[in-house]
mmCIF file of C-alpha atoms in Angstrom:
data_model
loop_
_atom_site.group_PDB
_atom_site.id
_atom_site.type_symbol
_atom_site.label_atom_id
_atom_site.label_comp_id
_atom_site.label_asym_id
_atom_site.label_seq_id
_atom_site.Cartn_x
_atom_site.Cartn_y
_atom_site.Cartn_z
ATOM 1 C CA ARG Q 1 121.208 91.992 77.416
ATOM 2 C CA SER Q 2 119.233 89.749 79.846
ATOM 3 C CA HIS Q 3 117.654 92.848 81.491
ATOM 4 C CA PRO Q 4 114.112 92.985 80.378
ATOM 5 C CA GLY Q 5 114.100 96.670 79.563
ATOM 6 C CA VAL Q 6 117.353 96.482 77.630
ATOM 7 C CA CYS Q 7 116.171 93.381 75.748
ATOM 8 C CA ASN Q 8 112.953 95.244 74.782
ATOM 9 C CA VAL Q 9 114.972 98.216 73.416
ATOM 10 C CA LEU Q 10 117.308 95.921 71.271
ATOM 11 C CA ARG Q 11 114.347 94.142 69.842
ATOM 12 C CA GLY Q 12 113.212 97.428 68.482
ATOM 13 C CA GLY Q 13 115.823 97.579 65.728
ATOM 14 C CA SER Q 14 118.657 99.982 64.883
ATOM 15 C CA PHE Q 15 116.685 103.234 64.680
ATOM 16 C CA PHE Q 16 114.617 105.628 66.980
ATOM 17 C CA VAL Q 17 112.268 108.122 65.376
ATOM 18 C CA ALA Q 18 111.720 111.554 67.063
ATOM 19 C CA GLY Q 19 109.468 114.393 66.259
ATOM 20 C CA GLU Q 20 106.174 116.142 67.137
ATOM 21 C CA ILE Q 21 103.570 113.638 68.437
ATOM 22 C CA GLN Q 22 99.847 113.844 67.818
ATOM 23 C CA LEU Q 23 97.286 111.535 69.373
ATOM 24 C CA ILE Q 24 95.024 110.143 66.683
ATOM 25 C CA LYS Q 25 93.243 107.425 68.663
ATOM 26 C CA ARG Q 26 93.802 105.766 71.994
ATOM 27 C CA LEU Q 27 94.868 102.173 71.967
ATOM 28 C CA PRO Q 28 92.062 99.649 72.708
ATOM 29 C CA THR Q 29 92.182 97.944 76.067
ATOM 30 C CA SER Q 30 89.756 96.020 78.419
ATOM 31 C CA GLN Q 31 90.516 98.396 81.212
ATOM 32 C CA LYS Q 32 89.551 101.587 79.282
ATOM 33 C CA HIS Q 33 87.207 102.724 82.058
ATOM 34 C CA TYR Q 34 90.190 103.049 84.412
ATOM 35 C CA GLU Q 35 92.166 105.225 82.026
ATOM 36 C CA LEU Q 36 92.268 108.870 83.131
ATOM 37 C CA THR Q 37 94.206 111.703 81.284
ATOM 38 C CA PRO Q 38 96.235 114.046 83.412
ATOM 39 C CA ALA Q 39 93.679 116.769 82.598
ATOM 40 C CA GLN Q 40 90.913 114.526 83.898
ATOM 41 C CA CYS Q 41 92.874 113.758 87.048
ATOM 42 C CA ARG Q 42 93.519 117.294 87.848
ATOM 43 C CA PHE Q 43 89.788 118.109 87.237
ATOM 44 C CA ILE Q 44 88.733 115.321 89.587
ATOM 45 C CA PHE Q 45 91.280 116.458 92.263
ATOM 46 C CA SER Q 46 89.935 119.998 91.983
ATOM 47 C CA ARG Q 47 86.344 118.984 92.242
ATOM 48 C CA LYS Q 48 87.200 117.021 95.347
ATOM 49 C CA GLY Q 49 88.911 120.023 96.880
ATOM 50 C CA TRP Q 50 92.353 118.265 97.033
ATOM 51 C CA SER Q 51 95.400 120.554 97.013
ATOM 52 C CA LYS Q 52 97.835 117.861 98.296
ATOM 53 C CA VAL Q 53 97.813 114.427 96.454
ATOM 54 C CA VAL Q 54 100.070 111.428 97.008
ATOM 55 C CA GLY Q 55 100.762 109.362 93.960
ATOM 56 C CA PHE Q 56 101.516 105.745 94.098
ATOM 57 C CA HIS Q 57 103.003 103.631 91.265
ATOM 58 C CA THR Q 58 102.860 99.773 91.078
ATOM 59 C CA ARG Q 59 102.888 96.788 88.718
ATOM 60 C CA ASN Q 60 101.627 94.289 91.353
ATOM 61 C CA PRO Q 61 98.364 93.602 93.190
ATOM 62 C CA VAL Q 62 97.980 95.283 96.624
ATOM 63 C CA HIS Q 63 99.498 93.587 99.606
ATOM 64 C CA ARG Q 64 99.699 94.899 103.164
ATOM 65 C CA GLY Q 65 103.131 96.522 102.651
ATOM 66 C CA HIS Q 66 101.649 98.633 99.877
ATOM 67 C CA GLU Q 67 98.596 99.567 102.110
ATOM 68 C CA TYR Q 68 100.864 100.379 105.001
ATOM 69 C CA ILE Q 69 103.132 102.811 103.127
ATOM 70 C CA GLN Q 70 100.197 104.410 101.320
ATOM 71 C CA LYS Q 71 98.410 105.254 104.453
ATOM 72 C CA LYS Q 72 101.625 106.415 106.176
ATOM 73 C CA ALA Q 73 102.322 108.590 103.193
ATOM 74 C CA LEU Q 74 98.964 110.328 103.700
ATOM 75 C CA GLN Q 75 99.805 110.969 107.349
ATOM 76 C CA MET Q 76 103.284 112.116 106.642
ATOM 77 C CA SER Q 77 102.390 114.552 103.891
ATOM 78 C CA GLY Q 78 99.115 115.854 105.170
ATOM 79 C CA ALA Q 79 97.660 115.038 101.823
ATOM 80 C CA ASP Q 80 94.022 115.311 101.079
ATOM 81 C CA GLY Q 81 93.919 112.091 98.965
ATOM 82 C CA LEU Q 82 95.777 109.273 97.325
ATOM 83 C CA PHE Q 83 96.103 108.606 93.519
ATOM 84 C CA ILE Q 84 96.780 104.866 92.997
ATOM 85 C CA ASN Q 85 98.137 104.496 89.406
ATOM 86 C CA PRO Q 86 99.104 100.991 88.319
ATOM 87 C CA ILE Q 87 100.946 100.586 85.061
ATOM 88 C CA SER Q 88 98.866 99.017 82.384
ATOM 89 C CA GLY Q 89 101.228 98.287 79.408
ATOM 90 C CA PRO Q 90 102.911 95.082 78.336
ATOM 91 C CA LYS Q 91 105.155 93.545 81.143
ATOM 92 C CA GLN Q 92 107.738 90.868 81.189
ATOM 93 C CA THR Q 93 106.594 87.298 81.340
ATOM 94 C CA GLY Q 94 105.595 86.252 84.837
ATOM 95 C CA ASP Q 95 104.348 89.661 85.939
ATOM 96 C CA PHE Q 96 100.731 89.971 87.051
ATOM 97 C CA LYS Q 97 98.128 90.961 84.439
ATOM 98 C CA HIS Q 98 96.900 94.426 84.757
ATOM 99 C CA GLU Q 99 93.202 93.515 85.117
ATOM 100 C CA HIS Q 100 94.182 91.418 88.298
ATOM 101 C CA VAL Q 101 96.063 94.350 89.689
ATOM 102 C CA MET Q 102 93.149 96.707 89.269
ATOM 103 C CA LYS Q 103 90.676 94.126 90.566
ATOM 104 C CA SER Q 104 92.760 93.914 93.756
ATOM 105 C CA TYR Q 105 92.642 97.529 94.308
ATOM 106 C CA GLN Q 106 88.912 97.716 93.451
ATOM 107 C CA THR Q 107 88.235 95.064 95.902
ATOM 108 C CA MET Q 108 90.070 97.091 98.642
ATOM 109 C CA LEU Q 109 87.803 100.065 97.815
ATOM 110 C CA GLU Q 110 84.650 98.004 97.825
ATOM 111 C CA PHE Q 111 85.383 96.486 101.229
ATOM 112 C CA GLY Q 112 86.178 99.786 102.786
ATOM 113 C CA TYR Q 113 89.903 99.359 103.511
ATOM 114 C CA TYR Q 114 90.530 102.954 102.495
ATOM 115 C CA ALA Q 115 88.734 105.976 103.986
ATOM 116 C CA LYS Q 116 85.767 106.731 101.908
ATOM 117 C CA GLY Q 117 86.421 109.318 99.161
ATOM 118 C CA GLN Q 118 90.133 109.456 99.857
ATOM 119 C CA VAL Q 119 91.374 107.364 96.930
ATOM 120 C CA VAL Q 120 91.235 107.808 93.170
ATOM 121 C CA LEU Q 121 92.125 104.692 91.106
ATOM 122 C CA GLY Q 122 93.373 104.912 87.522
ATOM 123 C CA SER Q 123 95.537 103.192 85.024
ATOM 124 C CA PHE Q 124 98.961 104.447 83.916
ATOM 125 C CA PRO Q 125 98.862 103.652 80.164
ATOM 126 C CA THR Q 126 102.553 102.870 79.403
ATOM 127 C CA TYR Q 127 104.934 99.887 79.817
ATOM 128 C CA PRO Q 128 107.557 99.254 82.440
ATOM 129 C CA ARG Q 129 111.165 99.807 81.544
ATOM 130 C CA TYR Q 130 112.475 98.119 84.719
ATOM 131 C CA ALA Q 131 114.948 100.991 84.891
ATOM 132 C CA GLY Q 132 115.184 101.412 88.489
ATOM 133 C CA PRO Q 133 116.401 104.880 89.704
ATOM 134 C CA ARG Q 134 115.963 106.751 86.392
ATOM 135 C CA GLU Q 135 112.503 105.234 85.974
ATOM 136 C CA ALA Q 136 111.601 106.325 89.424
ATOM 137 C CA VAL Q 137 112.385 109.939 88.455
ATOM 138 C CA PHE Q 138 110.225 109.465 85.172
ATOM 139 C CA HIS Q 139 107.355 108.114 87.317
ATOM 140 C CA ALA Q 140 107.515 111.107 89.694
ATOM 141 C CA LEU Q 141 107.461 113.552 86.800
ATOM 142 C CA VAL Q 142 104.516 111.892 85.227
ATOM 143 C CA ARG Q 143 102.512 111.993 88.469
ATOM 144 C CA ARG Q 144 103.366 115.677 88.801
ATOM 145 C CA ASN Q 145 101.585 116.115 85.461
ATOM 146 C CA TYR Q 146 98.673 114.103 86.742
ATOM 147 C CA GLY Q 147 98.359 116.719 89.582
ATOM 148 C CA CYS Q 148 100.203 114.844 92.476
ATOM 149 C CA THR Q 149 102.213 116.969 94.826
ATOM 150 C CA HIS Q 150 103.939 113.956 96.521
ATOM 151 C CA PHE Q 151 105.097 110.598 95.189
ATOM 152 C CA ILE Q 152 105.863 107.335 97.141
ATOM 153 C CA VAL Q 153 109.292 105.700 96.486
ATOM 154 C CA GLY Q 154 109.734 102.407 98.194
ATOM 155 C CA ARG Q 155 112.268 99.695 98.261
ATOM 156 C CA ASP Q 156 113.513 98.619 94.763
ATOM 157 C CA HIS Q 157 111.222 101.001 92.944
ATOM 158 C CA ALA Q 158 110.889 99.974 89.259
ATOM 159 C CA GLY Q 159 113.692 97.411 89.727
ATOM 160 C CA VAL Q 160 114.120 93.953 88.438
ATOM 161 C CA GLY Q 161 116.447 91.103 89.603
ATOM 162 C CA ASP Q 162 119.703 92.327 91.144
ATOM 163 C CA TYR Q 163 120.447 95.192 88.732
ATOM 164 C CA TYR Q 164 120.004 97.909 91.360
ATOM 165 C CA GLY Q 165 120.397 98.383 95.041
ATOM 166 C CA SER Q 166 117.370 98.187 97.142
ATOM 167 C CA TYR Q 167 117.305 101.937 97.828
ATOM 168 C CA ASP Q 168 119.046 103.284 94.669
ATOM 169 C CA ALA Q 169 115.854 104.746 93.475
ATOM 170 C CA GLN Q 170 115.634 106.927 96.569
ATOM 171 C CA GLU Q 171 119.384 108.078 96.381
ATOM 172 C CA ILE Q 172 118.953 109.442 92.876
ATOM 173 C CA PHE Q 173 116.517 112.123 94.058
ATOM 174 C CA LYS Q 174 119.420 113.569 96.032
ATOM 175 C CA GLU Q 175 120.898 114.701 92.738
ATOM 176 C CA PHE Q 176 118.087 117.218 92.330
ATOM 177 C CA ASP Q 177 117.632 120.392 94.163
ATOM 178 C CA ARG Q 178 114.451 120.631 96.449
ATOM 179 C CA GLY Q 179 111.537 121.689 94.292
ATOM 180 C CA GLU Q 180 113.499 121.170 91.024
ATOM 181 C CA LEU Q 181 111.205 118.197 89.935
ATOM 182 C CA GLY Q 182 107.949 119.988 91.065
ATOM 183 C CA ILE Q 183 106.863 117.037 93.280
ATOM 184 C CA GLU Q 184 108.054 115.842 96.620
ATOM 185 C CA PRO Q 185 109.296 112.251 96.900
ATOM 186 C CA LEU Q 186 108.385 110.272 100.052
ATOM 187 C CA PHE Q 187 110.790 107.585 100.985
ATOM 188 C CA PHE Q 188 109.938 104.246 102.686
ATOM 189 C CA GLU Q 189 111.959 101.429 103.846
ATOM 190 C CA HIS Q 190 110.910 97.803 103.506
ATOM 191 C CA ALA Q 191 107.707 97.117 105.521
ATOM 192 C CA PHE Q 192 106.887 93.743 106.926
ATOM 193 C CA TRP Q 193 104.233 91.891 108.884
ATOM 194 C CA CYS Q 194 105.303 91.079 112.421
ATOM 195 C CA THR Q 195 103.743 87.966 113.873
ATOM 196 C CA SER Q 196 104.395 89.206 117.436
ATOM 197 C CA CYS Q 197 102.827 92.613 116.823
ATOM 198 C CA SER Q 198 100.104 91.171 114.552
ATOM 199 C CA GLY Q 199 100.527 94.185 112.270
ATOM 200 C CA MET Q 200 102.827 95.953 109.903
ATOM 201 C CA GLY Q 201 106.193 97.618 110.744
ATOM 202 C CA THR Q 202 109.665 98.410 109.687
ATOM 203 C CA ALA Q 203 113.018 97.976 111.238
ATOM 204 C CA LYS Q 204 112.693 101.281 112.860
ATOM 205 C CA THR Q 205 109.276 100.789 114.482
ATOM 206 C CA CYS Q 206 109.196 97.045 115.305
ATOM 207 C CA PRO Q 207 111.039 95.778 118.504
ATOM 208 C CA HIS Q 208 110.952 91.997 117.501
ATOM 209 C CA ASP Q 209 113.561 89.766 115.990
ATOM 210 C CA ALA Q 210 113.751 88.995 112.239
ATOM 211 C CA ALA Q 211 112.269 85.489 112.889
ATOM 212 C CA ASP Q 212 108.925 87.281 113.655
ATOM 213 C CA HIS Q 213 108.911 89.215 110.396
ATOM 214 C CA VAL Q 214 107.118 88.155 107.206
ATOM 215 C CA PHE Q 215 108.505 90.190 104.232
ATOM 216 C CA LEU Q 216 106.017 91.000 101.514
ATOM 217 C CA SER Q 217 106.670 91.312 97.833
ATOM 218 C CA GLY Q 218 105.011 90.813 94.409
ATOM 219 C CA THR Q 219 107.567 88.128 93.675
ATOM 220 C CA ARG Q 220 106.574 86.220 96.765
ATOM 221 C CA LEU Q 221 102.933 86.615 95.938
ATOM 222 C CA ARG Q 222 103.538 85.196 92.592
ATOM 223 C CA ALA Q 223 105.353 82.258 93.976
ATOM 224 C CA LEU Q 224 102.498 81.579 96.376
ATOM 225 C CA LEU Q 225 99.826 81.531 93.544
ATOM 226 C CA SER Q 226 102.040 79.535 91.292
ATOM 227 C CA GLU Q 227 102.294 76.878 94.059
ATOM 228 C CA GLY Q 228 98.493 76.645 94.053
ATOM 229 C CA ARG Q 229 98.274 78.401 97.536
ATOM 230 C CA LYS Q 230 96.159 81.327 98.636
ATOM 231 C CA ALA Q 231 97.935 84.315 100.072
ATOM 232 C CA PRO Q 232 97.756 84.272 103.933
ATOM 233 C CA PRO Q 233 95.974 87.117 105.907
ATOM 234 C CA GLU Q 234 99.321 88.491 106.971
ATOM 235 C CA PHE Q 235 100.195 88.998 103.358
ATOM 236 C CA THR Q 236 97.156 90.683 101.882
ATOM 237 C CA ARG Q 237 93.456 91.238 102.895
ATOM 238 C CA PRO Q 238 91.414 88.083 102.704
ATOM 239 C CA GLU Q 239 89.066 89.431 100.095
ATOM 240 C CA VAL Q 240 92.030 90.335 97.859
ATOM 241 C CA ALA Q 241 93.519 86.855 98.380
ATOM 242 C CA ALA Q 242 90.245 85.250 97.321
ATOM 243 C CA VAL Q 243 90.101 87.460 94.144
ATOM 244 C CA LEU Q 244 93.728 86.502 93.240
ATOM 245 C CA ALA Q 245 93.183 82.844 93.985
ATOM 246 C CA ALA Q 246 90.097 82.780 91.722
ATOM 247 C CA ALA Q 247 91.961 84.600 88.880
ATOM 248 C CA TYR Q 248 94.966 82.292 88.969
ATOM 249 C CA GLY Q 249 92.903 79.106 89.579
ATOM 250 C CA THR Q 250 94.077 78.468 93.156
ATOM 251 C CA ALA Q 251 90.787 79.039 94.884
#
């Protein structure tokens, strides 16, 4: 019952109502300009000439670990572009506000940290269930509908606390035949910043000891900001760190 997704369901009462759904009017949001429908996304991808698109889900501002696996995913898949699609609905207390997540990525684009014309940024207008493996499959299916051909599944995807194993969200995809979901998952282990390499790596690529590794996460970023500290350059790009520090009053 302490799981935030379970708690949210139990607060809803004793009944669920099912049936045909019609959209009358979209919910108001301050981030409306970032909302793209699946049809709009597929149109944009088509106009850009993209036949292979990598989808990326997140509820946190961008850090170097995210940037590293996004760019690796483009290389691995041979994709034409990247669709960064942060979730915008209500989150548990303590999670980052959606406008700050989007601002972090907008800053990355404005300062040229992604190849020009290679990224589409749009909101994913639903709420997190924190359901780990099953939610990872849900996220992949939705991004297929948006027009993605590949989907990034990293460490502890859609997890919370210690309810799921670090790579359970990757293991669940083994239950499906290749092609059954209509989108190809791309699996990544935990990436870290190596102080000796002065760059990003994983346990398979970095030759240095754990003492040299700075592990990155949204939880760690929240802790830094709550302590009144700015994220160091090995954690996220300086321009992003400045934006988050200003947003959280730690500048």
